[in-house]
PDB file of C-alpha atoms in Angstrom:
ATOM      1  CA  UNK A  88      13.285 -16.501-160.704  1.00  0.00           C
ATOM      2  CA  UNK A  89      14.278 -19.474-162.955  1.00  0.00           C
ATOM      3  CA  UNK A  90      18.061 -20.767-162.694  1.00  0.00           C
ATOM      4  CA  UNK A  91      19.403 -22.989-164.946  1.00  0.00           C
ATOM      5  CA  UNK A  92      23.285 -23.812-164.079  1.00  0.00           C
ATOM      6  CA  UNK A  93      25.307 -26.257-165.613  1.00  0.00           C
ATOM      7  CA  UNK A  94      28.567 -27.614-164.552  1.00  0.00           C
ATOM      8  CA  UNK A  95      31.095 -30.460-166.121  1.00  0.00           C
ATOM      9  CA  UNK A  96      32.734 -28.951-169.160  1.00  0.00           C
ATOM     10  CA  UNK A  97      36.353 -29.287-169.517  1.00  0.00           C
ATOM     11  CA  UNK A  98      39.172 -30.276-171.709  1.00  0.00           C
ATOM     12  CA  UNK A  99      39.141 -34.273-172.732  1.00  0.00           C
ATOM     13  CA  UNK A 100      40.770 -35.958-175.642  1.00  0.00           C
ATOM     14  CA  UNK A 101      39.241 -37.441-178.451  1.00  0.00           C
ATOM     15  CA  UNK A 102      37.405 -40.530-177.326  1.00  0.00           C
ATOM     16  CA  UNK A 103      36.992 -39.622-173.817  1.00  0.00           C
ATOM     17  CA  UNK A 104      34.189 -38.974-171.742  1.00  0.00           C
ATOM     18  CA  UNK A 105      32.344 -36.339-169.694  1.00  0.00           C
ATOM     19  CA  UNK A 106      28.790 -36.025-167.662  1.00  0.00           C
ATOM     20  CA  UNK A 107      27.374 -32.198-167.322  1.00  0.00           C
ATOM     21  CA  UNK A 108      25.226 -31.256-164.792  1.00  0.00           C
ATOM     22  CA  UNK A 109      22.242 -28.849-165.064  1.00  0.00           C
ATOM     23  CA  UNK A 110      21.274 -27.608-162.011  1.00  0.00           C
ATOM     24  CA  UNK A 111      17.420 -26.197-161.925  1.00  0.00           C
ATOM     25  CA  UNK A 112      15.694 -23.396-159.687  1.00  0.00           C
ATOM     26  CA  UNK A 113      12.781 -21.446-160.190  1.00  0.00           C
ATOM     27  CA  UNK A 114      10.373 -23.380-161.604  1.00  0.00           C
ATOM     28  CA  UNK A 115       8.538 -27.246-160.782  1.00  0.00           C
ATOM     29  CA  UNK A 116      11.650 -28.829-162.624  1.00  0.00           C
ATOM     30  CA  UNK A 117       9.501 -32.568-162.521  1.00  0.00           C
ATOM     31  CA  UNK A 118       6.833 -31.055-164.581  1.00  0.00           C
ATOM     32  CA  UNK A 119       8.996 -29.874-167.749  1.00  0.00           C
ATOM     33  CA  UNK A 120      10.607 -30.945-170.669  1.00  0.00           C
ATOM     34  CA  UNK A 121      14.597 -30.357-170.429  1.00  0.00           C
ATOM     35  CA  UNK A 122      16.999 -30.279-173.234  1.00  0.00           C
ATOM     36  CA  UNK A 123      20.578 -29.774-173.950  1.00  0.00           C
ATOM     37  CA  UNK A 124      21.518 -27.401-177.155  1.00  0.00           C
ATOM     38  CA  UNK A 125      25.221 -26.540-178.055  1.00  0.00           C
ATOM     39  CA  UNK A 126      27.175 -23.784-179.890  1.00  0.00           C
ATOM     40  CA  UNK A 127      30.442 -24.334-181.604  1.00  0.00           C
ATOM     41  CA  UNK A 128      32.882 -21.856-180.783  1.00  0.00           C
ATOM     42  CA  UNK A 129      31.866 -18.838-183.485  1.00  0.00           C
ATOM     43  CA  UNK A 130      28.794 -20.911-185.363  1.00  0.00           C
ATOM     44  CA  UNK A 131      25.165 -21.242-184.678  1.00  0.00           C
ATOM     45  CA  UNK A 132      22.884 -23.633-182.344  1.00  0.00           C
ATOM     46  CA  UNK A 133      22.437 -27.039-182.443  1.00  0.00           C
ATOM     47  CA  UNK A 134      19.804 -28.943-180.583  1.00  0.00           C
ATOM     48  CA  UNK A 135      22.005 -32.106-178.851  1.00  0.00           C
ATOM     49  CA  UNK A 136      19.120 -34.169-176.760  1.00  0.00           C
ATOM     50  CA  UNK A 137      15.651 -33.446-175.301  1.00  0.00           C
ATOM     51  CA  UNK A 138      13.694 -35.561-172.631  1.00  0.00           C
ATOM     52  CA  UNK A 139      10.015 -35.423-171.674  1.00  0.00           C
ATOM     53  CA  UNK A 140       8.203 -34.933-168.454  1.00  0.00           C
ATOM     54  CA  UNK A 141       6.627 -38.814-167.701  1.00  0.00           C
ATOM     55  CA  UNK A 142       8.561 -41.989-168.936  1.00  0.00           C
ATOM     56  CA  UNK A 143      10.741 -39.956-169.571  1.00  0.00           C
ATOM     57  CA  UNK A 144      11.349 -40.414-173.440  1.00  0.00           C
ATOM     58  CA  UNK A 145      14.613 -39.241-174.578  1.00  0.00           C
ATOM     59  CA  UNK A 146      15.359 -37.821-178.001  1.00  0.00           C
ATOM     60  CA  UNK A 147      18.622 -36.745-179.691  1.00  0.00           C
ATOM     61  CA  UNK A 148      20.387 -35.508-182.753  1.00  0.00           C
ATOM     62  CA  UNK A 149      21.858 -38.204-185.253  1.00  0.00           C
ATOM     63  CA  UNK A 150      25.460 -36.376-184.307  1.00  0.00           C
ATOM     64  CA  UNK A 151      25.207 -37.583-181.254  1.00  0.00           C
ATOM     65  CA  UNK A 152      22.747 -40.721-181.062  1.00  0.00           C
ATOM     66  CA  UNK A 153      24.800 -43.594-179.350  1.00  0.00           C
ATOM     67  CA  UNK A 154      27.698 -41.540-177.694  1.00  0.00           C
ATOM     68  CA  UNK A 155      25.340 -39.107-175.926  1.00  0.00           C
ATOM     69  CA  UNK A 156      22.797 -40.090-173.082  1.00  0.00           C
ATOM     70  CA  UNK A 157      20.364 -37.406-171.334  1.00  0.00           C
ATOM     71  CA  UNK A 158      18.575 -38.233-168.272  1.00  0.00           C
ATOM     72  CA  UNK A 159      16.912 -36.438-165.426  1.00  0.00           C
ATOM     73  CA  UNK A 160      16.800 -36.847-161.619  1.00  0.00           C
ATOM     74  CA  UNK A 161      13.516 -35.114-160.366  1.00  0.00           C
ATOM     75  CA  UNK A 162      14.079 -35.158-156.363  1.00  0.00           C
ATOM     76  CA  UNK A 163      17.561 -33.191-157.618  1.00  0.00           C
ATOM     77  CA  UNK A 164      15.656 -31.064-159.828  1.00  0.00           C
ATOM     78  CA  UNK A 165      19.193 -31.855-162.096  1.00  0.00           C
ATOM     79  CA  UNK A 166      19.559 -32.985-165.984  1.00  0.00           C
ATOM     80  CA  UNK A 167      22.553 -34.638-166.578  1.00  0.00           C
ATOM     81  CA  UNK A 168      24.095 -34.901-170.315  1.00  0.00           C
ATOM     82  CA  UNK A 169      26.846 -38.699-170.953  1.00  0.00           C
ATOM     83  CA  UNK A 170      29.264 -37.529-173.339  1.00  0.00           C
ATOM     84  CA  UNK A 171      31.451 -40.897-174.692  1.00  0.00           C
ATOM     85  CA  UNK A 172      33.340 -41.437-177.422  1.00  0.00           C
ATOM     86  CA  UNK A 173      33.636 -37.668-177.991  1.00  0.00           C
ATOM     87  CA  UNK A 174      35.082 -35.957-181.183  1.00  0.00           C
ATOM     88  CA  UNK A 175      36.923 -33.175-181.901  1.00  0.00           C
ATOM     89  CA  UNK A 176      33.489 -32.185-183.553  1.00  0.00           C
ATOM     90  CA  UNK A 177      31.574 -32.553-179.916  1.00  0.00           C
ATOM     91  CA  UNK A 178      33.780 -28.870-179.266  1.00  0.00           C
ATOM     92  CA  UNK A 179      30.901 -26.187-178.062  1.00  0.00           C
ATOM     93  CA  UNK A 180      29.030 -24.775-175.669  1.00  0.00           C
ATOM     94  CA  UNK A 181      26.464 -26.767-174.127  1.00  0.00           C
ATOM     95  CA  UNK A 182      23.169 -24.877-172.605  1.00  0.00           C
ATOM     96  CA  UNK A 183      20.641 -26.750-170.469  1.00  0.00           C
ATOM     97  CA  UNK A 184      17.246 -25.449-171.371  1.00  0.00           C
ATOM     98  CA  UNK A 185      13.727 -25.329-170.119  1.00  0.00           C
ATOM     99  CA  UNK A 186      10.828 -26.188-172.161  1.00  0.00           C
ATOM    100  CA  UNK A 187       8.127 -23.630-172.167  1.00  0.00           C
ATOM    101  CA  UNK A 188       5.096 -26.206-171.772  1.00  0.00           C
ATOM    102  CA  UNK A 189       4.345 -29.684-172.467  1.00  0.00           C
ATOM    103  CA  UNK A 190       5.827 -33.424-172.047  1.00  0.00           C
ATOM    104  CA  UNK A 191       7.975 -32.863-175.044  1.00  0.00           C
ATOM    105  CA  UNK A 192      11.189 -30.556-175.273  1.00  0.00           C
ATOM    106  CA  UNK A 193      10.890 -27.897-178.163  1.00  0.00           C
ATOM    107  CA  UNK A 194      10.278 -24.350-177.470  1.00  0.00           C
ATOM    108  CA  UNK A 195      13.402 -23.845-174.585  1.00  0.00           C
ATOM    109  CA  UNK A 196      11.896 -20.835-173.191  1.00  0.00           C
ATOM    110  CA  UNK A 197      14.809 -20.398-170.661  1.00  0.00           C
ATOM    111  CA  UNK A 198      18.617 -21.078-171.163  1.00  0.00           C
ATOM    112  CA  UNK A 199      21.607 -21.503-168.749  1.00  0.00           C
ATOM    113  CA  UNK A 200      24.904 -19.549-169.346  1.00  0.00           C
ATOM    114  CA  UNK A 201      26.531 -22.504-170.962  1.00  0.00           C
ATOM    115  CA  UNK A 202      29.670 -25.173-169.782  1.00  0.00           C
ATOM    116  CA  UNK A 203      32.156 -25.165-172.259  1.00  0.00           C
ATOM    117  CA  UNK A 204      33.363 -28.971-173.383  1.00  0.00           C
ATOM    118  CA  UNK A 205      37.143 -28.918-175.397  1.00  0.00           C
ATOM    119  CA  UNK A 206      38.124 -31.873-177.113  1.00  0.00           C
ATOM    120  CA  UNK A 207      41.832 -31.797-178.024  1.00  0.00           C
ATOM    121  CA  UNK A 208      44.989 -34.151-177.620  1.00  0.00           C
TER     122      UNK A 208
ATOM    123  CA  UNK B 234      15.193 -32.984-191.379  1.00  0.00           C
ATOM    124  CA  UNK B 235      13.418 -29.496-191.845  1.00  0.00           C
ATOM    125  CA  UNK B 236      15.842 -27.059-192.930  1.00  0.00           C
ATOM    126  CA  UNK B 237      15.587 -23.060-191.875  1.00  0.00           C
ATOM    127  CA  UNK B 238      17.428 -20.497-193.974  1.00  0.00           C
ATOM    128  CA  UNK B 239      17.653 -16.963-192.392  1.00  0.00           C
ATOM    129  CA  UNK B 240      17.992 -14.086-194.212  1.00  0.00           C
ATOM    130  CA  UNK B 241      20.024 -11.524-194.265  1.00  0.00           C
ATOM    131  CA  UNK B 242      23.003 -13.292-192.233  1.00  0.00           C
ATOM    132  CA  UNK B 243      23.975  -9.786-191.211  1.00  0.00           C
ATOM    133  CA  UNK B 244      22.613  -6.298-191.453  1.00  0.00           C
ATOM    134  CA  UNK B 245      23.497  -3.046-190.369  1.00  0.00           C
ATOM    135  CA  UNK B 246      20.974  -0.237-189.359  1.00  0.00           C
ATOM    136  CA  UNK B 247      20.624   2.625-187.318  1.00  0.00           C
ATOM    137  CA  UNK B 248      19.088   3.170-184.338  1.00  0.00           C
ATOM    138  CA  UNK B 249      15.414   3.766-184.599  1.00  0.00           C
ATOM    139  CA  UNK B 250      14.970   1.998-187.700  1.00  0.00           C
ATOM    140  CA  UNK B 251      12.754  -0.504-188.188  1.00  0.00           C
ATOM    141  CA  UNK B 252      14.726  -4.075-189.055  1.00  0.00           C
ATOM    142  CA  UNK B 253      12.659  -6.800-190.490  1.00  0.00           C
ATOM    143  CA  UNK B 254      14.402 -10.670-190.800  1.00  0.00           C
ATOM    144  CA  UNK B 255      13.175 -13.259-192.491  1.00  0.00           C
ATOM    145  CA  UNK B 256      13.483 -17.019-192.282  1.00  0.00           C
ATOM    146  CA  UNK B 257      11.997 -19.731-194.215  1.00  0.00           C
ATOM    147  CA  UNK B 258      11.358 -23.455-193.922  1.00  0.00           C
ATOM    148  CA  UNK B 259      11.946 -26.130-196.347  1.00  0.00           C
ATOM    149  CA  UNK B 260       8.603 -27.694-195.489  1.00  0.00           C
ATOM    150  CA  UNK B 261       5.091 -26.467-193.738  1.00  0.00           C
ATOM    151  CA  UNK B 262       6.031 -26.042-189.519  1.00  0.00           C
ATOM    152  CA  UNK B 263       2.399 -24.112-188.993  1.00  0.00           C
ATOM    153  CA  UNK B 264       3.306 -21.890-186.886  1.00  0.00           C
ATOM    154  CA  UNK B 265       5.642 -23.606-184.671  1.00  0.00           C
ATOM    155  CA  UNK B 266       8.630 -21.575-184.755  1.00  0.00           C
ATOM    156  CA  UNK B 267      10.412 -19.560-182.419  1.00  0.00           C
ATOM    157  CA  UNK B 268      12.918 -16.602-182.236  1.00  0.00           C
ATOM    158  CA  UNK B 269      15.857 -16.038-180.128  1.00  0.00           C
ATOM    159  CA  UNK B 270      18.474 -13.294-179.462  1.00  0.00           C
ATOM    160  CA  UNK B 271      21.921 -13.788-178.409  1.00  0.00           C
ATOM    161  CA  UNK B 272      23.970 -10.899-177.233  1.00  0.00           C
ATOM    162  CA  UNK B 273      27.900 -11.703-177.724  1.00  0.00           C
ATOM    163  CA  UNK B 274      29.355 -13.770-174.871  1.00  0.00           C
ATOM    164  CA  UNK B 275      25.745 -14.467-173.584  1.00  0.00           C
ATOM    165  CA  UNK B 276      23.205 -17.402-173.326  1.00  0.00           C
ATOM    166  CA  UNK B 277      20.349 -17.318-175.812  1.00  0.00           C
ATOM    167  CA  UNK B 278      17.315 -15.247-174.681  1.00  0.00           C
ATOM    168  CA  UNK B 279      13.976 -16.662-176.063  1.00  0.00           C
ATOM    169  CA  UNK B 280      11.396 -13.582-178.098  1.00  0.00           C
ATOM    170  CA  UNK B 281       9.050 -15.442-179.715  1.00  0.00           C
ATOM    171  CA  UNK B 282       7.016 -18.619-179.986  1.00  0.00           C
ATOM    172  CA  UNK B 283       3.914 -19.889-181.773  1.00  0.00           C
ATOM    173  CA  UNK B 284       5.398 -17.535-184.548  1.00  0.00           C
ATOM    174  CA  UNK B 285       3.868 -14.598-183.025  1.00  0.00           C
ATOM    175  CA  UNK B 286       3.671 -14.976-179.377  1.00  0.00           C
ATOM    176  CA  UNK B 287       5.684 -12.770-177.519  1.00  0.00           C
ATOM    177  CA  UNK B 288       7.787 -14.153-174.314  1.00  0.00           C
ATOM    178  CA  UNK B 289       6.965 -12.717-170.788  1.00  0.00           C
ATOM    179  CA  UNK B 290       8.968  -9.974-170.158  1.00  0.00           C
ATOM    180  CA  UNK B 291      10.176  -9.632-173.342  1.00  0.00           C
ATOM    181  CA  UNK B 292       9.141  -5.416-174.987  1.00  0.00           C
ATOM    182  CA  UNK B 293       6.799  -4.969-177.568  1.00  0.00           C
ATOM    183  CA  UNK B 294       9.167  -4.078-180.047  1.00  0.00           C
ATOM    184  CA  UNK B 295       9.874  -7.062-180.782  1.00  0.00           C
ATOM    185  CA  UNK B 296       7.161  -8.657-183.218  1.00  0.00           C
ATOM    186  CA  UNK B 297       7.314 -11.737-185.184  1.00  0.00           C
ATOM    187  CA  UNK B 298       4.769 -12.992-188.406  1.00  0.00           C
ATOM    188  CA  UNK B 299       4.093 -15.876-190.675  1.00  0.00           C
ATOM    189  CA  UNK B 300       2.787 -19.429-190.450  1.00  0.00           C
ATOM    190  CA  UNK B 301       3.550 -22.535-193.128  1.00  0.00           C
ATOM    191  CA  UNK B 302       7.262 -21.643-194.230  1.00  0.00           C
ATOM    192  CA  UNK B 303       7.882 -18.461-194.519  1.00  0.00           C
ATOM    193  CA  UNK B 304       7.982 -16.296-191.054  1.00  0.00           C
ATOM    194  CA  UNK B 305       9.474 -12.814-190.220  1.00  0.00           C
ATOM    195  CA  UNK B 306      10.779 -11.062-186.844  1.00  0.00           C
ATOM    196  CA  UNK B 307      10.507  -7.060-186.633  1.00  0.00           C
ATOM    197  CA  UNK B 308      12.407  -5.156-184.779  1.00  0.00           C
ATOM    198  CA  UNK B 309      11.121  -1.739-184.143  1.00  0.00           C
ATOM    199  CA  UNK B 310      13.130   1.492-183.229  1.00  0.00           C
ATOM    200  CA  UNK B 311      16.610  -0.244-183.089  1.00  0.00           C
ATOM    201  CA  UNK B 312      18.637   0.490-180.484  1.00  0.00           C
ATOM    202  CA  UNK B 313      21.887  -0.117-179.535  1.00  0.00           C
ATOM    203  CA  UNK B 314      20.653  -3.075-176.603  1.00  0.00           C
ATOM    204  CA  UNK B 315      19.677  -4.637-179.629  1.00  0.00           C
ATOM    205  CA  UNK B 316      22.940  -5.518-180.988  1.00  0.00           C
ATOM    206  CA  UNK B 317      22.859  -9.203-181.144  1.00  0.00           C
ATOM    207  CA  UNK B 318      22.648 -12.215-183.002  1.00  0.00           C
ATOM    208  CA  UNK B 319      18.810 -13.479-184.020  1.00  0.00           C
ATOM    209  CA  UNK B 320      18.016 -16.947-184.966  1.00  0.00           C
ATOM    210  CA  UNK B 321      14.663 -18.915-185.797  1.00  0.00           C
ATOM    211  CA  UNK B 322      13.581 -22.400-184.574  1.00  0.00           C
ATOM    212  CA  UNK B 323      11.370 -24.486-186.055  1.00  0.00           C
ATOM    213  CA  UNK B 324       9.772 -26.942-183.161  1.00  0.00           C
ATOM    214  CA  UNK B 325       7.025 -28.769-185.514  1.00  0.00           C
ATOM    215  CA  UNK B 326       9.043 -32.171-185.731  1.00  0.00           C
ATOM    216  CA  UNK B 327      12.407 -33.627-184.140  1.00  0.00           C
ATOM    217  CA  UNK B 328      15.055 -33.234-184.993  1.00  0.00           C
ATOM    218  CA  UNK B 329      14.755 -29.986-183.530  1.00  0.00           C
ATOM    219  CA  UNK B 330      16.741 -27.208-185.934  1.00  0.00           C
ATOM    220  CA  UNK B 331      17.573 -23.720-185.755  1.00  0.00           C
ATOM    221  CA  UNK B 332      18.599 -21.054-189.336  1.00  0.00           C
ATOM    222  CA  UNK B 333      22.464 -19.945-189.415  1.00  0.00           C
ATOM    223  CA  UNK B 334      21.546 -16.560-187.317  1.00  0.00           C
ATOM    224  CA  UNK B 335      21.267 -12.801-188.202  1.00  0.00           C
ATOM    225  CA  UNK B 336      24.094 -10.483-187.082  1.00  0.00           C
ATOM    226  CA  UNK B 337      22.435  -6.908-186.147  1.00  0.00           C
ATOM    227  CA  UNK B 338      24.983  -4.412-186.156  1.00  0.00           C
ATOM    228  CA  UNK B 339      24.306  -0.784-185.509  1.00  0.00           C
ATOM    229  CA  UNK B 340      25.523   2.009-187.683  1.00  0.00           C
TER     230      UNK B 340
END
């Protein structure tokens, strides 16, 4: 069964910083695309950051581009999402997710419950 | 960036009817597009992909349509498990971007 846990939210004021962790079971983790999508509290989704299978290449939103950094650690079978410089804004609910097939994140066919990240003073 | 409207944002149906939503592109995506549903408090749940494709595990009552911009889930026989939250995603080019969701309540 696939198992996608993430860890790291918290309460941070504005400019600080945070790293979640994705934990991944389940599934060859090294031979899929991973990506991070949040939720502000009440709104809709918003893709944050994907990264592919070889290279890796990373990709992210323009929200985030230069405050944000994805990466992945294969022999952990872990994705790992930087947040610096965050904004009140950066508030949500981040999910890890699984890409269905391919090198390249974009159908998430599987999502983790979610690590809330508050950013208050 | 592509932008997907949903339609309705919310409805409101009874069970056993058949509920049809319907989300639109500002540009072609083919048929890359998927559908989620997101009970309240919960993770998304993926239904759909390719447009049409329906996700392992997931029951045929669940049915999704379209190609180029305009694209439509169907639900059919509602039931109360199905209160939720729906929302498209189009996956043809980054940035990746999902419509403003579609509230199923149950009369």
């Amino acid at each position: 069964e696939v198992y996608l846990l993430e860890s790291g939210g918290g309460l941070v004021q504005p400019g600080g910083s945070l790293r979640l962790s994705c934990v991944a079971s389940g599934f060859t983790f090294s031979s899929h695309a991973m990506g991070w999508v949040r939720q502000s509290p009440g709104k809709g989704l918003e893709w944050v950051s994907g990264i592919t299978v070889s290279g890796p290449t990373t990709y992210y939103a323009d929200s985030v581009r230069g405050r944000f950094t994805i990466s992945r650690d294969n022999s952990k079978s872990t994705l790992y999402l930087q947040l610096n410089s965050l904004r009140a804004e950066d508030t949500a609910v981040y999910f890890c997710a699984k890409d269905r097939y391919g090198n390249v994140f974009d159908y998430p066919d599987f999502w983790g419950q979610g690590t809330l990240v508050s950013v208050s003073s | 960036d592509i932008q997907m409207t949903q339609s309705p944002s919310s409805l409101s149906a009874s069970v056993g009817d058949r509920v049809t939503i319907t989300c639109r592109a500002s540009q072609g995506i083919s048929n890359n597009l998927a559908w989620f549903q997101q009970k309240p408090g919960k993770a998304p749940k993926s239904l759909i992909y390719g447009a049409s494709s329906l996700q392992s595990g997931v029951p045929s009552k669940f049915s999704g349509s379209g190609s180029g911009t305009d694209f439509t889930l169907t639900i059919s026989g509602l039931q109360p498990e199905d209160l939720a939250t729906y929302y498209c995603q189009q996956y043809n080019s980054y940035p990746l971007t999902f419509g403003g969701g579609t509230k199923v309540e149950i009369k």
